[in-house]
Tab-separated table of N, CA and C in Angstrom:
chain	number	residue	atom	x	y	z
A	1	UNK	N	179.344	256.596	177.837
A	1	UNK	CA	180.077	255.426	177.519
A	1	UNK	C	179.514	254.781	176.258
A	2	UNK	N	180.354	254.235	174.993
A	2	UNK	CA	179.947	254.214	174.065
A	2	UNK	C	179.495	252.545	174.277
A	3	UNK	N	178.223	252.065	173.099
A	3	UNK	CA	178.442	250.627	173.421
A	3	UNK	C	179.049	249.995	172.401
A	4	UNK	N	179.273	248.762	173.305
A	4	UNK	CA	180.655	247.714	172.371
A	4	UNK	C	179.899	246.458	171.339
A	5	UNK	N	180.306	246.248	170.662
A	5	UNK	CA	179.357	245.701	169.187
A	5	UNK	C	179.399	244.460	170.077
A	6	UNK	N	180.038	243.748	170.840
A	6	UNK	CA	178.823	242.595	171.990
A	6	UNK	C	177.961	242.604	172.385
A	7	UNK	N	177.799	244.497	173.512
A	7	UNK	CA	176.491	244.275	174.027
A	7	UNK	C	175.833	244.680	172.525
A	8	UNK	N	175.970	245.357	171.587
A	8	UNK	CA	174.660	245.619	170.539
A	8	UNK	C	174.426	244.057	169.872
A	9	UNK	N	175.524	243.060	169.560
A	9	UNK	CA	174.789	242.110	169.570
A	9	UNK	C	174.329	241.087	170.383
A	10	UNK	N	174.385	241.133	171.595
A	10	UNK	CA	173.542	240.350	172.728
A	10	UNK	C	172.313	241.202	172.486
A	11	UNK	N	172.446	242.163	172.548
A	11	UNK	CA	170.470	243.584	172.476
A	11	UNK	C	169.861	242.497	171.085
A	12	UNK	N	170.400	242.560	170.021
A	12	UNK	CA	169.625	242.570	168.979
A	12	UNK	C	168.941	241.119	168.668
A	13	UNK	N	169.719	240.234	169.184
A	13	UNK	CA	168.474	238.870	168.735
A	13	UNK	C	167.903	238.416	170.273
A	14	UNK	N	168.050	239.293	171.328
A	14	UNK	CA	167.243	238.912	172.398
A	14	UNK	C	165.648	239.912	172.075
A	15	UNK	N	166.275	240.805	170.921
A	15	UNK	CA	164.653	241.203	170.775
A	15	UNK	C	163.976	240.787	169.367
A	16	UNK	N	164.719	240.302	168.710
A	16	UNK	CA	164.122	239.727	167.855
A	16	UNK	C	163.046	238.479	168.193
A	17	UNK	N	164.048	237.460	169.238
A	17	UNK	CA	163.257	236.759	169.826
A	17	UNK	C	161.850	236.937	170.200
A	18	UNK	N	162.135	238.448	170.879
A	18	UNK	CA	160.874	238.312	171.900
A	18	UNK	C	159.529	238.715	170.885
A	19	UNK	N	160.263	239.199	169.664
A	19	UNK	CA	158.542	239.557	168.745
A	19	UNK	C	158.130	238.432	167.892
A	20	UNK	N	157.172	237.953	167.910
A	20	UNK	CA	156.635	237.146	167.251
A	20	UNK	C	156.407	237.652	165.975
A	21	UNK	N	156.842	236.397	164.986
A	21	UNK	CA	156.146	237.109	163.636
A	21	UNK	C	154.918	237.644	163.453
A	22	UNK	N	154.717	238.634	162.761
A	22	UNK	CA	153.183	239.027	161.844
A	22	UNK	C	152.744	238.384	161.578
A	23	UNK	N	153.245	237.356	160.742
A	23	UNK	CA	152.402	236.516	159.882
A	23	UNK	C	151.744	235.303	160.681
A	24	UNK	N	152.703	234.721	161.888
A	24	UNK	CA	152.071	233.772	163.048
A	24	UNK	C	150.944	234.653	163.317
A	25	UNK	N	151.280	235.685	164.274
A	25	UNK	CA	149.929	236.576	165.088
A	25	UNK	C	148.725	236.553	164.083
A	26	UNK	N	149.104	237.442	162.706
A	26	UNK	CA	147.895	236.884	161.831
A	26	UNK	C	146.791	235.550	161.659
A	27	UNK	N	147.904	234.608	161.857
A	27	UNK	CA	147.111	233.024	161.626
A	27	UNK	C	146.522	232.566	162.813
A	28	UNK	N	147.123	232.818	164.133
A	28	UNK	CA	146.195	232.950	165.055
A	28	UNK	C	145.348	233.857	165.996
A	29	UNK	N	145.189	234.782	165.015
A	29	UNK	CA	144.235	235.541	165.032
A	29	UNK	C	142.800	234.980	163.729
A	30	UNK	N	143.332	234.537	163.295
A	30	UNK	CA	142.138	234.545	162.364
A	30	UNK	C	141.531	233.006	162.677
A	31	UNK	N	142.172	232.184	163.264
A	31	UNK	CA	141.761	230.881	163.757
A	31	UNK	C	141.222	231.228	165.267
A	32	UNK	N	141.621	231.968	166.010
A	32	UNK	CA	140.463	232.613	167.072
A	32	UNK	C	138.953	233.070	166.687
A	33	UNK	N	139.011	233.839	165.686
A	33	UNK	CA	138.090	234.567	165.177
A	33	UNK	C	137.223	233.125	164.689
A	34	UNK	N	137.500	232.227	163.702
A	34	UNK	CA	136.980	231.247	163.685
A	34	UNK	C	136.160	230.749	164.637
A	35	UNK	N	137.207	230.454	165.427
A	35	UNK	CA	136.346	229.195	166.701
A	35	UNK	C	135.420	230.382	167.545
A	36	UNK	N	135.675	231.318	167.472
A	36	UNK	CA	134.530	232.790	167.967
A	36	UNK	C	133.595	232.648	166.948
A	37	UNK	N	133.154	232.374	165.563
A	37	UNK	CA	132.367	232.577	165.061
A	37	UNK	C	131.760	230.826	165.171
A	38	UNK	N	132.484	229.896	164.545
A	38	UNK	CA	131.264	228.646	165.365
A	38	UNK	C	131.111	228.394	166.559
A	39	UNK	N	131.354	229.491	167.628
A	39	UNK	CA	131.161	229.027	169.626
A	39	UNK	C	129.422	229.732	169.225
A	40	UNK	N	129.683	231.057	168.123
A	40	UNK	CA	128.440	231.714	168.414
A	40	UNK	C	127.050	231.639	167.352
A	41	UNK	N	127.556	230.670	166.409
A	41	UNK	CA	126.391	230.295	165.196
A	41	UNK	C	125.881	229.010	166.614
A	42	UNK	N	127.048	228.001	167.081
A	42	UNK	CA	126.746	226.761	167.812
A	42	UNK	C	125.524	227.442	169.127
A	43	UNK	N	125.974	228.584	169.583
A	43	UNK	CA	124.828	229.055	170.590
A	43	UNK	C	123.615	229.302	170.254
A	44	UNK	N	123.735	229.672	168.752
A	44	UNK	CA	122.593	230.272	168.421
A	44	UNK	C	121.531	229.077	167.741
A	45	UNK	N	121.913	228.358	166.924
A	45	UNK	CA	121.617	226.916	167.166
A	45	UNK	C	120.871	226.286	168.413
A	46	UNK	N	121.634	226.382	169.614
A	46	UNK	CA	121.079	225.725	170.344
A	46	UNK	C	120.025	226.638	171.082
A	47	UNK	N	119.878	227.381	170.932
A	47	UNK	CA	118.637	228.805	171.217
A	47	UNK	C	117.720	228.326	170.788
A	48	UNK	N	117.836	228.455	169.037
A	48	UNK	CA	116.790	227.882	168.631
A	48	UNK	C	116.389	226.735	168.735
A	49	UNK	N	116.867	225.950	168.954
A	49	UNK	CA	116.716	224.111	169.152
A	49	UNK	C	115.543	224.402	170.278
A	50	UNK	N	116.170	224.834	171.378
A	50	UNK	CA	115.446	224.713	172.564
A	50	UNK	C	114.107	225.250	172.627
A	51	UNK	N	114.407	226.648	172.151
A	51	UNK	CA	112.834	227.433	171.942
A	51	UNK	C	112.043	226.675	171.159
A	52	UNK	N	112.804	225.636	170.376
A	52	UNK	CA	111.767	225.208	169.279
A	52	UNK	C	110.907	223.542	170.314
A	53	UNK	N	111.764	222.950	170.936
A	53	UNK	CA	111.489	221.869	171.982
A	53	UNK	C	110.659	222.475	172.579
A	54	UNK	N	110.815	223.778	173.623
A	54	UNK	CA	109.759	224.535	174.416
A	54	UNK	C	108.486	224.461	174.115
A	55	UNK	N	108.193	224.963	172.712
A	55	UNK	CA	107.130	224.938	171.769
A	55	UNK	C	106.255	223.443	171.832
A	56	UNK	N	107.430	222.763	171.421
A	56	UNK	CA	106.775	221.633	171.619
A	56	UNK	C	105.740	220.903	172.657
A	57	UNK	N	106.839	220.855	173.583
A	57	UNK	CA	106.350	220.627	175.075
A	57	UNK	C	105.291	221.486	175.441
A	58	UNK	N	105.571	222.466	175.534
A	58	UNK	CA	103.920	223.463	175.864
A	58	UNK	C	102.852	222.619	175.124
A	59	UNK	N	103.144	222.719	173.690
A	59	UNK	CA	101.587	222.197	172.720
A	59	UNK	C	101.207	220.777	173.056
A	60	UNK	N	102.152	220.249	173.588
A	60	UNK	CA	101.997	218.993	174.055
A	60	UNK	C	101.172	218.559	175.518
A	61	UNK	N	101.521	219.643	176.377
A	61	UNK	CA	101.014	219.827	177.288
A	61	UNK	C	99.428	219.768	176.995
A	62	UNK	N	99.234	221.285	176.322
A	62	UNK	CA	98.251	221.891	176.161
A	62	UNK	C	97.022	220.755	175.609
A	63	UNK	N	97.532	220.466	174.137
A	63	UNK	CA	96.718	219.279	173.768
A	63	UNK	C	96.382	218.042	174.758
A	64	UNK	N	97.083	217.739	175.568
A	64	UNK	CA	96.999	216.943	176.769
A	64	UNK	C	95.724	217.420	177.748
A	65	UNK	N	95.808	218.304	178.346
A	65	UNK	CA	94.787	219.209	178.879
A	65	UNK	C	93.537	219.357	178.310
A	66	UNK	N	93.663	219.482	177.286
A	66	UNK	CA	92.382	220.111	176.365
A	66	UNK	C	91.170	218.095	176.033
A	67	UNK	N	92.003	217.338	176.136
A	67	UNK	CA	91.612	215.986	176.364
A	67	UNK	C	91.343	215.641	177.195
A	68	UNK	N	91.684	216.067	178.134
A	68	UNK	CA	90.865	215.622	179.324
A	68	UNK	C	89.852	216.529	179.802
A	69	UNK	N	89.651	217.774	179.387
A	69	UNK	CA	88.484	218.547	179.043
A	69	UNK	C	87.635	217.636	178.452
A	70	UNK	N	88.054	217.652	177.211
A	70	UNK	CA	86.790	217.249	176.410
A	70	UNK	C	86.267	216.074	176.575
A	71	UNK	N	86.927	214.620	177.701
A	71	UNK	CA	86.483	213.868	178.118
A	71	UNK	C	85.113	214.685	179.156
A	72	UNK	N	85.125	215.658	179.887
A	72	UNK	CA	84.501	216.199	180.650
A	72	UNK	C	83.121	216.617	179.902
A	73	UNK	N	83.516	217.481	178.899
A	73	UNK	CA	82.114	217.701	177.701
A	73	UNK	C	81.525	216.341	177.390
A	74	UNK	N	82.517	216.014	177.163
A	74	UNK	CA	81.083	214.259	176.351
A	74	UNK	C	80.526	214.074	177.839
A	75	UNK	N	80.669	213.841	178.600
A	75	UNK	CA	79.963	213.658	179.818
A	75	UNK	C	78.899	214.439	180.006
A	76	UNK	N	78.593	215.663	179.905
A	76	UNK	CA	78.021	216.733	180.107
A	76	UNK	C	76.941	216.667	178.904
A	77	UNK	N	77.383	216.108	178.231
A	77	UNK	CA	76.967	216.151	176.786
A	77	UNK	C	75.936	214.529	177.310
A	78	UNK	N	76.502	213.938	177.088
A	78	UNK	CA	75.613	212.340	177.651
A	78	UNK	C	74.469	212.497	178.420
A	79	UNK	N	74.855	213.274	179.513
A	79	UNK	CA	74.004	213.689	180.771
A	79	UNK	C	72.639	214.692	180.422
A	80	UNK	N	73.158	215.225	179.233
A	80	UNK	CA	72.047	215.912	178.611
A	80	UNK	C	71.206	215.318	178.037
A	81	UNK	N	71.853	214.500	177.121
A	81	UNK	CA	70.579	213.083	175.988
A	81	UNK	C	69.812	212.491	176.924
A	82	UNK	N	70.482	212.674	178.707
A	82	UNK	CA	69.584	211.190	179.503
A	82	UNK	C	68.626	212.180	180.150
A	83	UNK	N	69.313	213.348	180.232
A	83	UNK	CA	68.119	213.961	180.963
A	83	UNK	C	67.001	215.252	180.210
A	84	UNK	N	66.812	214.083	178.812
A	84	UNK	CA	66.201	215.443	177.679
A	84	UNK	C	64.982	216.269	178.032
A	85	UNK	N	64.229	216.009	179.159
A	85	UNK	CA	63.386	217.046	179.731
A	85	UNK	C	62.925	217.277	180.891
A	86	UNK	N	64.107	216.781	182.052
A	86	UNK	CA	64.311	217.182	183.715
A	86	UNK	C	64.752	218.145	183.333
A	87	UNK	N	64.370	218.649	184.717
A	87	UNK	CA	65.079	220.036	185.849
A	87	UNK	C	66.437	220.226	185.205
A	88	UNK	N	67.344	218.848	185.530
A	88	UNK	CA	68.140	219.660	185.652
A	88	UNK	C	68.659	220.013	183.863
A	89	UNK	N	68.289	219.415	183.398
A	89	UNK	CA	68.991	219.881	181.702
A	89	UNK	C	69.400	221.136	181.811
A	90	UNK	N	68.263	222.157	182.059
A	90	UNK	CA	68.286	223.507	182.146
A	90	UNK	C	70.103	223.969	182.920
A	91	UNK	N	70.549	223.323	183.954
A	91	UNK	CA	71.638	223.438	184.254
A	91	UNK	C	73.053	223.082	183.890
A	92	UNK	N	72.977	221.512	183.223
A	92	UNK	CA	73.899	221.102	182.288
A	92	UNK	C	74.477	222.322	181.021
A	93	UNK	N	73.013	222.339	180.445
A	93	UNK	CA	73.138	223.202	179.467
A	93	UNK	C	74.004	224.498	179.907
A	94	UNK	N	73.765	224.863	180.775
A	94	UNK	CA	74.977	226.182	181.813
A	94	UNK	C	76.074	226.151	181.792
A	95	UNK	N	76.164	224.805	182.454
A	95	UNK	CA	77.874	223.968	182.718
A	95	UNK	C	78.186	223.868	181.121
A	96	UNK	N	77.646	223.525	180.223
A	96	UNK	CA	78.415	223.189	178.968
A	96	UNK	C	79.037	224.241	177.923
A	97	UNK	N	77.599	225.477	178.322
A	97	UNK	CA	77.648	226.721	177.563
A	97	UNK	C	79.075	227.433	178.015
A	98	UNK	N	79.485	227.145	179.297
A	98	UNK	CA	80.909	227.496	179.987
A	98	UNK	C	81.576	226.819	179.876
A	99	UNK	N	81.530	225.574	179.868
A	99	UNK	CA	82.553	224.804	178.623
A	99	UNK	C	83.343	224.613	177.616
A	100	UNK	N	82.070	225.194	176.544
A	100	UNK	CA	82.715	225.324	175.724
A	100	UNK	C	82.890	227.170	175.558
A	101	UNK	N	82.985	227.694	176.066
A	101	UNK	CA	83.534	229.095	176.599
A	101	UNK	C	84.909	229.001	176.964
A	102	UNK	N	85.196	228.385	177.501
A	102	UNK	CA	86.560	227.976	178.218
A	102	UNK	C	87.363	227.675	176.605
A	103	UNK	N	87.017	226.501	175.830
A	103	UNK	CA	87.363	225.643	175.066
A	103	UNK	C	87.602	226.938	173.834
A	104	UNK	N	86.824	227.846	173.756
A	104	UNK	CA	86.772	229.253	172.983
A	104	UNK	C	87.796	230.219	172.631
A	105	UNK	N	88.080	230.076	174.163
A	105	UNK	CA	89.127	231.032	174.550
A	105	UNK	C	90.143	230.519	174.591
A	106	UNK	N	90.392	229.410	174.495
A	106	UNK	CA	91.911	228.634	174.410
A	106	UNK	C	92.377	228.027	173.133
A	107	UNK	N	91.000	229.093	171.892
A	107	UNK	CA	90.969	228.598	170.433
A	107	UNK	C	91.222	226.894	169.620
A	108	UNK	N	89.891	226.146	170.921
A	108	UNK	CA	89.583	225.165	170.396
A	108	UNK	C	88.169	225.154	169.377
A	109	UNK	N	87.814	224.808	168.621
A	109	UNK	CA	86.352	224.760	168.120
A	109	UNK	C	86.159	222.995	167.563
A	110	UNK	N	85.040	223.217	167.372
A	110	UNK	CA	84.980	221.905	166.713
A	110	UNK	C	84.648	221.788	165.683
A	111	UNK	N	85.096	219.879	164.964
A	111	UNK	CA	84.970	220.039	163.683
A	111	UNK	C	83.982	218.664	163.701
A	112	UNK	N	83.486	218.710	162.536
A	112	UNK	CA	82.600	217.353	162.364
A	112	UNK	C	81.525	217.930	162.348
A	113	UNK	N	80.514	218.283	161.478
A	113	UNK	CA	79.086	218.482	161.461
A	113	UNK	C	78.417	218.082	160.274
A	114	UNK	N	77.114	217.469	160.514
A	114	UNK	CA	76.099	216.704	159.269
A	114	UNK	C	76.492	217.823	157.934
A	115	UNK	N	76.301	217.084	156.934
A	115	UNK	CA	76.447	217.643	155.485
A	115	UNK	C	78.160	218.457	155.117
A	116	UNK	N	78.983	218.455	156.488
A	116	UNK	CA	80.310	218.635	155.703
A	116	UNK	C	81.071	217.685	155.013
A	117	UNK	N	81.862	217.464	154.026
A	117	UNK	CA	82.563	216.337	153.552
A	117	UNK	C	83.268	215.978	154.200
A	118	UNK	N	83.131	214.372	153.799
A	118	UNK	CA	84.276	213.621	155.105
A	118	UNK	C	85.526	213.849	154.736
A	119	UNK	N	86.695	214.070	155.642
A	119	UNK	CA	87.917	214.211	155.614
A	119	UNK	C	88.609	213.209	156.975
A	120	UNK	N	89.420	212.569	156.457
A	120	UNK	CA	90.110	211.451	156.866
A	120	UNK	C	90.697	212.045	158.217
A	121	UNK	N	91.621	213.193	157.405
A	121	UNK	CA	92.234	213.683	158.717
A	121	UNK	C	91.730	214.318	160.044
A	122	UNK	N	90.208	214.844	160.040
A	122	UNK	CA	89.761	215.702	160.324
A	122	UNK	C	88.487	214.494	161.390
A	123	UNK	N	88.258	213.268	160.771
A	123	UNK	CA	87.149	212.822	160.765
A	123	UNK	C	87.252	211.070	160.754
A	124	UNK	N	86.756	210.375	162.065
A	124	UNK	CA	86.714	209.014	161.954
A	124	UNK	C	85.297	208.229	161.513
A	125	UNK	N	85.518	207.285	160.268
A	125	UNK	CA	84.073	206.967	159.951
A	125	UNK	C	84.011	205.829	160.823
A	126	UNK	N	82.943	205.936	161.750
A	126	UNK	CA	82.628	204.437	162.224
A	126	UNK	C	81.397	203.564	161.546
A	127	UNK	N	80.520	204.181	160.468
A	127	UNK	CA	79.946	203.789	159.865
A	127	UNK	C	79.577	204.011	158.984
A	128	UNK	N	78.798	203.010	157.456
A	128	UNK	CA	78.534	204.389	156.149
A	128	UNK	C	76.971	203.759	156.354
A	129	UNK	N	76.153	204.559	155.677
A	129	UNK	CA	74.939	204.609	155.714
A	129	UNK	C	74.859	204.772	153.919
A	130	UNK	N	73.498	203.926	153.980
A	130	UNK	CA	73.171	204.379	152.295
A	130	UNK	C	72.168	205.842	152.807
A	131	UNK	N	72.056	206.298	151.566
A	131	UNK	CA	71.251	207.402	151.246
A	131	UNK	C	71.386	208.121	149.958
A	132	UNK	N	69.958	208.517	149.485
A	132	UNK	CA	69.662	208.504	148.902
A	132	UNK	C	69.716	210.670	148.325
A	133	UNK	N	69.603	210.694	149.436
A	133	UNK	CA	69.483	212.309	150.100
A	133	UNK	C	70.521	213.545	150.063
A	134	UNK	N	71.497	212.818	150.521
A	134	UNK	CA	72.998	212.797	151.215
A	134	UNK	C	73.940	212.588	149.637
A	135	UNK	N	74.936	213.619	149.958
A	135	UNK	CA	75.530	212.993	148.869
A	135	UNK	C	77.079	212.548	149.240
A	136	UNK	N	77.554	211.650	148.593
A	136	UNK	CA	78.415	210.395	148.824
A	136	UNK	C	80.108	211.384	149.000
A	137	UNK	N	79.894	210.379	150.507
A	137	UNK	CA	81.576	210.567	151.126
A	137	UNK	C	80.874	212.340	152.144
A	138	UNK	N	79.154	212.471	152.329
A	138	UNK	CA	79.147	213.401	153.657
A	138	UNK	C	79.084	213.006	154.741
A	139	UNK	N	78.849	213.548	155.472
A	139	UNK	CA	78.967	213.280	157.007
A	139	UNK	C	77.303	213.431	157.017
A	140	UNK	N	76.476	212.480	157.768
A	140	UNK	CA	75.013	212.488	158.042
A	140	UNK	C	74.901	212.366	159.003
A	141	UNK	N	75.568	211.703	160.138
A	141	UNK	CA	75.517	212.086	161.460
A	141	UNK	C	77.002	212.231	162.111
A	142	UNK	N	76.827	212.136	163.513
A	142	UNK	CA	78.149	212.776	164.267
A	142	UNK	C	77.965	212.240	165.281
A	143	UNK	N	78.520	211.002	165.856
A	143	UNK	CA	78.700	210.388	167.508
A	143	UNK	C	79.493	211.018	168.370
A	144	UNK	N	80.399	211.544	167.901
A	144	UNK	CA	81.443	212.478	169.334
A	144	UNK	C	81.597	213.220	168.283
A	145	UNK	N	81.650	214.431	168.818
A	145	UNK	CA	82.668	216.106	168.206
A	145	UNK	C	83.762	215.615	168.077
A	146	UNK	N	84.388	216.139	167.150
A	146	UNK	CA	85.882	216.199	167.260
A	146	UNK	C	86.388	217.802	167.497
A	147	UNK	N	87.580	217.849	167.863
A	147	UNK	CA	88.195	219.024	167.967
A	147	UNK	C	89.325	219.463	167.377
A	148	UNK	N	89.760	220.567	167.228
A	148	UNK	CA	90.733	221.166	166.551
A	148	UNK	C	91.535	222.626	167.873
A	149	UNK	N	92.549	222.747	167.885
A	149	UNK	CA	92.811	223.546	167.931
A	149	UNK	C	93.823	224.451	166.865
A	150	UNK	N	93.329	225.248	167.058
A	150	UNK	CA	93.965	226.187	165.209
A	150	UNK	C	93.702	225.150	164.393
A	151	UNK	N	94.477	224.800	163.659
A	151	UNK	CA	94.612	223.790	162.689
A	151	UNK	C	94.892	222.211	163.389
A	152	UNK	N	95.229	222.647	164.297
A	152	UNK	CA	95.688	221.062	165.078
A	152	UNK	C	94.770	219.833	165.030
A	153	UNK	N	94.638	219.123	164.861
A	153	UNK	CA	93.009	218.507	165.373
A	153	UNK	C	93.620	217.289	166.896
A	154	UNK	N	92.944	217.895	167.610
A	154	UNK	CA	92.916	217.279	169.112
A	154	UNK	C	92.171	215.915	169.107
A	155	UNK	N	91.090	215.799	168.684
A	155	UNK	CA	90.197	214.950	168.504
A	155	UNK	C	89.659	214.384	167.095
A	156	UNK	N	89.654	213.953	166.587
A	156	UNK	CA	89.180	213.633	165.140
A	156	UNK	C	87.357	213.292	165.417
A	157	UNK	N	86.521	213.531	165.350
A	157	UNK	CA	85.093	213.504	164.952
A	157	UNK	C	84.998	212.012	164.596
A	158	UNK	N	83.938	211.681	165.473
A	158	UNK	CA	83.492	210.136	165.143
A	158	UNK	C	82.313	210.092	164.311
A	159	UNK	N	81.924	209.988	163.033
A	159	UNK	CA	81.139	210.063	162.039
A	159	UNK	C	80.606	209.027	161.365
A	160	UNK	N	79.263	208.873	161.295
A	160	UNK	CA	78.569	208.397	160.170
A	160	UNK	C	78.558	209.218	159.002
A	161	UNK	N	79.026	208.379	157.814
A	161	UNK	CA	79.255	208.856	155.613
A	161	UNK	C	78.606	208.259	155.310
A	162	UNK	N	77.639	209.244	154.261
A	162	UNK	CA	76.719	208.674	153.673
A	162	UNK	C	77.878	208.180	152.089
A	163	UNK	N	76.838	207.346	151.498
A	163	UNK	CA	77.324	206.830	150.380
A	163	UNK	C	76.142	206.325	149.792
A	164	UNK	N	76.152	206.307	148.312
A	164	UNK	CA	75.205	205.786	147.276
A	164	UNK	C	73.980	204.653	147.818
A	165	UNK	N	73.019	204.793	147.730
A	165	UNK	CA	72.356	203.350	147.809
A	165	UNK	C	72.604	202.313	146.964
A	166	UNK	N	73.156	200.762	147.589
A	166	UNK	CA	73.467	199.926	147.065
A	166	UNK	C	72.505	199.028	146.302
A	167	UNK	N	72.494	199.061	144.811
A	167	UNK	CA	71.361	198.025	144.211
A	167	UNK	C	71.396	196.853	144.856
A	168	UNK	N	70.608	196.503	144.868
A	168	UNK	CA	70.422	194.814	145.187
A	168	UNK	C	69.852	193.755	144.049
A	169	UNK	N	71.127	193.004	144.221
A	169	UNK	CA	70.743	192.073	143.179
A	169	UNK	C	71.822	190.838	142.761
């Protein structure tokens, strides 16, 4: 049965209809692809954000910890000046040598020692001393260690700086 130019035109714009242009499908295709490429820079972003907060928080922790250690050393440390030639020194000295063993291994060291130059960041002056000996802006003595971890400094060093002797007059 042949067909009649009605049904061929009822067929022909019921399928025209049904295809969408190229050029639409194109445009939203490429605006998918878009919002696919900032869903996955935006994830990756927040990856790093977080790992980088993580970081934080750990070192934060850590430095936290490592302070209340070293409240524990100055103690140990005190207990030694009072007991400079009892019994027990011999044992302090044990406890501290594992101390700072501990403090070693968790790549703390300390900073602040006689004849290094004072550094602000590194180093609190609580007093200057003249001298004559000493040369100006060192460290001549040391009231508390300070600490560092890596580069960090946990503690800043409580220090006596020497400086010039002052004429008088």
């Amino acid at each position: 049965m042949p067909s009649s130019p009605e049904s061929d035109t009822q067929a022909t714009p019921a399928t025209d209809h049904a295809q969408p242009d190229i050029g639409e499908l194109a445009a939203e295709l490429e605006r998918i692809e878009d919002r696919y490429k900032r869903a996955l820079a935006d994830l990756d972003n927040y990856r790093k954000r977080a790992a980088r907060e993580m970081d934080t928080r750990v070192a934060a922790a850590q430095a936290a910890i490592i302070r209340d250690w070293l409240d524990v050393v100055d103690s140990v440390e005190r207990a030694m000046q009072m007991e400079a030639n009892e019994p027990c020194r011999e044992g302090l000295d044990a406890v501290l040598g594992q101390m700072n063993s501990v403090l070693a291994r968790e790549g703390v060291h300390r900073i602040g020692a006689p004849g290094e130059r004072f550094d602000p960041e590194r180093h609190a002056a609580i007093a200057v001393q003249d001298s004559a000996e000493a040369p100006d802006q060192t460290i001549v003595a040391v009231q508390r260690s300070g600490f560092a971890l890596g580069d960090q400094v946990i503690r800043p060093a409580q220090v006596v700086v020497a400086r010039p002797p002052q004429s008088g007059g």
